[in-house]
Short mmCIF file of C-alpha atoms in Angstrom, two decimals:
data_model
loop_
_atom_site.label_atom_id
_atom_site.label_comp_id
_atom_site.label_asym_id
_atom_site.label_seq_id
_atom_site.Cartn_x
_atom_site.Cartn_y
_atom_site.Cartn_z
CA GLU Y 27 180.56 233.60 285.29
CA LYS Y 28 183.43 231.67 286.85
CA PHE Y 29 181.29 228.51 287.04
CA GLY Y 30 179.36 229.05 283.80
CA VAL Y 31 176.07 229.61 285.63
CA THR Y 32 173.61 232.37 284.80
CA LEU Y 33 172.95 234.74 287.68
CA LEU Y 34 169.18 235.10 287.93
CA GLY Y 35 169.13 237.81 290.58
CA LYS Y 36 170.26 239.08 293.93
CA ILE Y 37 167.81 239.21 296.83
CA PRO Y 38 168.50 241.81 299.54
CA ILE Y 39 168.37 240.11 302.93
CA SER Y 40 165.78 241.46 305.33
CA LEU Y 41 163.97 240.40 308.46
CA GLY Y 42 160.65 240.75 306.59
CA ILE Y 43 161.51 237.77 304.37
CA ARG Y 44 161.96 235.48 307.37
CA GLU Y 45 158.99 236.85 309.25
CA GLY Y 46 156.73 236.49 306.23
CA GLY Y 47 157.96 232.94 305.72
CA ASP Y 48 157.26 232.09 309.35
CA LEU Y 49 153.72 233.46 309.00
CA GLY Y 50 153.12 231.81 305.63
CA VAL Y 51 152.94 235.17 303.84
CA PRO Y 52 155.61 235.52 301.12
CA ILE Y 53 157.27 238.92 300.90
CA VAL Y 54 155.81 239.40 297.40
CA ALA Y 55 152.31 239.11 298.89
CA GLY Y 56 152.90 240.90 302.20
CA ALA Y 57 155.01 243.78 300.90
CA PRO Y 58 154.84 243.72 297.09
CA ASP Y 59 156.43 247.15 296.69
CA SER Y 60 159.47 246.33 298.82
CA PRO Y 61 162.92 246.02 297.20
CA GLN Y 62 163.02 242.38 298.30
CA ALA Y 63 159.71 241.55 296.61
CA GLN Y 64 160.79 243.35 293.46
CA ALA Y 65 164.05 241.38 293.46
CA PHE Y 66 162.15 238.08 293.80
CA CYS Y 67 159.89 239.06 290.89
CA GLN Y 68 162.85 240.04 288.73
CA ALA Y 69 164.60 236.75 289.55
CA ALA Y 70 161.42 234.82 288.66
CA GLU Y 71 161.21 236.64 285.34
CA ALA Y 72 164.88 235.92 284.64
CA LEU Y 73 164.30 232.24 285.45
CA ALA Y 74 161.29 232.06 283.12
CA THR Y 75 163.31 233.71 280.35
CA GLU Y 76 166.25 231.36 280.84
CA LEU Y 77 163.99 228.29 280.81
CA SER Y 78 162.27 229.50 277.64
CA VAL Y 79 165.60 230.01 275.89
CA ARG Y 80 166.89 226.60 276.98
CA ALA Y 81 163.68 224.89 275.88
CA LEU Y 82 164.28 226.11 272.34
CA LYS Y 83 167.83 224.77 272.19
CA PRO Y 84 168.36 221.20 271.00
CA THR Y 85 169.53 218.86 273.72
CA ARG Y 86 172.57 216.68 273.34
CA LEU Y 87 172.14 213.27 274.81
CA PRO Y 88 175.20 211.41 276.08
CA ILE Y 89 176.67 208.70 273.89
CA LEU Y 90 176.85 205.39 275.72
CA ASN Y 91 179.40 202.80 274.63
CA PHE Y 92 178.91 199.20 275.68
CA ASP Y 93 182.14 197.67 274.45
#
C-alpha cells in the first residue's frame, strides 16, 4: 500500500520449493496440495485478475512537447 502496488500473494518459504526447482519439478506439480503450491496458485489467480482489470482500463499516453 505504501508504494501503491497491489500485493498478489505471500508464498511461505520452504525447502521443497528450492528442491523442486533444482529438480525441474515446480512445487505446484510435485506437491499440489501443499500450502506453498496453494499460495502460488492464489497469487497466479490474483495476477490474472489484476491484468484483466487493467486491460479494461483506458491507458494514458504521455504527452511529449518538442518546443
